[in-house]
């Protein structure tokens, strides 16, 4: 079973997967510059912190 998984992973076209990932990242960055602040993509660690409700 482990050998089949390793063979499957080795069969990936890693160069193509890397190109697709880089294109997605580039498009996300371009999109953030193009659209307004209210419609832009929130990046990891940049989410707004909600205020603590009263009574807590």
Backbone as a printed PyTorch tensor [residue, N CA C, xyz], in Angstrom:
tensor([[[  0.8290,  -1.1990,   0.0000],
         [  0.0000,   0.0000,   0.0000],
         [  0.8720,   1.2600,   0.0000]],

        [[  1.9100,   1.2510,   0.8610],
         [  2.7850,   2.4100,   0.9600],
         [  3.5200,   2.6440,  -0.3620]],

        [[  3.9150,   1.5590,  -1.0250],
         [  4.6190,   1.6840,  -2.3070],
         [  3.7080,   2.2790,  -3.3730]],

        [[  2.4300,   1.8970,  -3.3680],
         [  1.4860,   2.4450,  -4.3450],
         [  1.3090,   3.9480,  -4.1470]],

        [[  1.2470,   4.3660,  -2.8910],
         [  1.0960,   5.7930,  -2.6020],
         [  2.3310,   6.5560,  -3.0690]],

        [[  3.5220,   6.0030,  -2.7910],
         [  4.7510,   6.6630,  -3.2200],
         [  4.8450,   6.7250,  -4.7390]],

        [[  4.4470,   5.6670,  -5.4180],
         [  4.4640,   5.6700,  -6.8820],
         [  3.4770,   6.6990,  -7.4260]],

        [[  2.3280,   6.8100,  -6.7850],
         [  1.3230,   7.7860,  -7.2120],
         [  1.8580,   9.2100,  -7.0630]],

        [[  2.5100,   9.4810,  -5.9340],
         [  3.0710,  10.8130,  -5.7020],
         [  4.1890,  11.1070,  -6.6950]],

        [[  5.0110,  10.1190,  -6.9870],
         [  6.1060,  10.3070,  -7.9410],
         [  5.5870,  10.5260,  -9.3590]],

        [[  4.3770,  10.0480,  -9.6500],
         [  3.8360,  10.1790, -11.0000],
         [  3.2800,  11.5740, -11.2840]],

        [[  3.1530,  12.4080, -10.2530],
         [  2.6550,  13.7680, -10.4570],
         [  3.5890,  14.5400, -11.3730]],

        [[  3.0120,  15.4400, -12.1260],
         [  3.8090,  16.3650, -12.9200],
         [  4.0530,  17.5900, -12.0400]],

        [[  5.0970,  17.5310, -11.2220],
         [  5.3510,  18.5480, -10.2120],
         [  5.5980,  19.9160, -10.8220]],

        [[  6.2390,  19.9550, -11.9830],
         [  6.5050,  21.2390, -12.6300],
         [  5.1900,  21.9310, -12.9880]],

        [[  4.2460,  21.1790, -13.5340],
         [  2.9540,  21.7400, -13.9050],
         [  2.1600,  22.1720, -12.6660]],

        [[  2.1930,  21.3640, -11.6100],
         [  1.5000,  21.7280, -10.3740],
         [  2.0810,  23.0120,  -9.7790]],

        [[  3.4000,  23.1590,  -9.8270],
         [  4.0440,  24.3690,  -9.3170],
         [  3.6460,  25.5840, -10.1480]],

        [[  3.5840,  25.4200, -11.4560],
         [  3.1860,  26.5240, -12.3340],
         [  1.7490,  26.9510, -12.0350]],

        [[  0.8440,  25.9820, -11.8560],
         [ -0.5480,  26.3060, -11.5250],
         [ -0.6420,  27.0280, -10.1760]],

        [[  0.1110,  26.5600,  -9.1800],
         [  0.0840,  27.1950,  -7.8590],
         [  0.6100,  28.6230,  -7.9360]],

        [[  1.6990,  28.8220,  -8.6740],
         [  2.2660,  30.1650,  -8.8220],
         [  1.2880,  31.0850,  -9.5490]],

        [[  0.5940,  30.5610, -10.5630],
         [ -0.3820,  31.3660, -11.2980],
         [ -1.5460,  31.7620, -10.3890]],

        [[ -2.0020,  30.8440,  -9.5470],
         [ -3.1010,  31.1520,  -8.6200],
         [ -2.6920,  32.2330,  -7.6240]],

        [[ -1.4760,  32.1260,  -7.1040],
         [ -0.9910,  33.1320,  -6.1580],
         [ -0.8770,  34.4880,  -6.8390]],

        [[ -0.3320,  34.5060,  -8.0410],
         [ -0.1840,  35.7530,  -8.7860],
         [ -1.5410,  36.3820,  -9.0850]],

        [[ -2.5150,  35.5640,  -9.5000],
         [ -3.8490,  36.0920,  -9.7800],
         [ -4.5190,  36.6390,  -8.5220]],

        [[ -4.3060,  35.9860,  -7.3840],
         [ -4.8780,  36.4760,  -6.1260],
         [ -4.2860,  37.8280,  -5.7480]],

        [[ -2.9790,  37.9830,  -5.9490],
         [ -2.3290,  39.2590,  -5.6330],
         [ -2.8360,  40.3610,  -6.5580]],

        [[ -2.9140,  40.0580,  -7.8460],
         [ -3.4160,  41.0450,  -8.8110],
         [ -4.8570,  41.4200,  -8.4850]],

        [[ -5.6670,  40.4280,  -8.1220],
         [ -7.0670,  40.6850,  -7.7860],
         [ -7.1800,  41.6120,  -6.5780]],

        [[ -6.3170,  41.4340,  -5.5820],
         [ -6.3630,  42.2980,  -4.4000],
         [ -6.0540,  43.7450,  -4.7410]],

        [[ -5.1720,  43.9760,  -5.6990],
         [ -4.8690,  45.3510,  -6.1040],
         [ -5.9990,  45.9460,  -6.9410]],

        [[ -6.7020,  45.1020,  -7.6870],
         [ -7.7130,  45.5700,  -8.6310],
         [ -9.0350,  45.9160,  -7.9510]],

        [[ -9.4790,  45.1070,  -6.9970],
         [-10.7930,  45.3100,  -6.3730],
         [-10.6660,  46.1700,  -5.1240]],

        [[-11.8040,  46.6020,  -4.6180],
         [-11.8250,  47.4250,  -3.4180],
         [-11.4960,  46.6240,  -2.1720]],

        [[-11.2780,  47.3470,  -1.0810],
         [-10.9010,  46.7210,   0.1890],
         [-11.9790,  45.7580,   0.6960]],

        [[-13.2470,  46.0750,   0.4490],
         [-14.3360,  45.2360,   0.9560],
         [-14.4590,  43.9120,   0.2100]],

        [[-13.8900,  43.8030,  -0.9860],
         [-14.0000,  42.5690,  -1.7710],
         [-12.6680,  41.8400,  -1.9280]],

        [[-11.6170,  42.3270,  -1.3040],
         [-10.3070,  41.7090,  -1.4740],
         [-10.1940,  40.4350,  -0.6390]],

        [[ -9.2320,  39.6080,  -0.9940],
         [ -9.0020,  38.3330,  -0.3150],
         [ -8.2970,  38.5960,   1.0080]],

        [[ -8.7850,  37.9870,   2.0700],
         [ -8.1330,  38.1000,   3.3740],
         [ -7.0060,  37.0750,   3.4400]],

        [[ -5.8070,  37.5280,   3.7290],
         [ -4.6570,  36.6340,   3.8230],
         [ -4.5630,  36.0750,   5.2300]],

        [[ -3.8160,  35.0220,   5.3850],
         [ -3.6450,  34.3770,   6.6900],
         [ -3.0410,  35.3870,   7.6640]],

        [[ -3.6620,  35.5140,   8.8050],
         [ -3.1650,  36.4210,   9.8240],
         [ -3.6610,  37.8480,   9.6900]],

        [[ -4.4780,  38.1460,   8.6820],
         [ -4.9450,  39.5170,   8.5040],
         [ -6.4380,  39.6580,   8.7670]],

        [[ -7.0590,  38.6360,   9.3160],
         [ -8.4830,  38.7220,   9.5900],
         [ -8.7290,  39.7590,  10.6790]],

        [[ -9.8540,  40.4280,  10.5680],
         [-10.2080,  41.4370,  11.5580],
         [-10.5880,  40.7500,  12.8660]],

        [[-10.1590,  41.3340,  13.9660],
         [-10.4790,  40.8000,  15.2830],
         [-11.7810,  41.4350,  15.7280]],

        [[-12.7430,  40.5770,  16.0850],
         [-14.0440,  41.0840,  16.5140],
         [-13.9460,  41.6070,  17.9460]],

        [[-14.7510,  42.6070,  18.2290],
         [-14.7610,  43.1720,  19.5720],
         [-15.3830,  42.1830,  20.5470]],

        [[-14.9140,  42.2360,  21.7820],
         [-15.4430,  41.3610,  22.8190],
         [-16.8510,  41.8260,  23.1830]],

        [[-17.8380,  40.9150,  23.1920],
         [-19.2010,  41.3100,  23.5490],
         [-19.2730,  41.8050,  24.9960]],

        [[-20.2330,  42.6610,  25.2420],
         [-20.4060,  43.1720,  26.6010],
         [-20.8210,  42.0410,  27.5230]],

        [[-20.3350,  42.0740,  28.7460],
         [-20.6790,  41.0570,  29.7180],
         [-19.6380,  39.9510,  29.8140]],

        [[-18.5930,  40.0080,  29.0060],
         [-17.5380,  38.9960,  29.0830],
         [-16.3010,  39.5760,  29.6880]]])
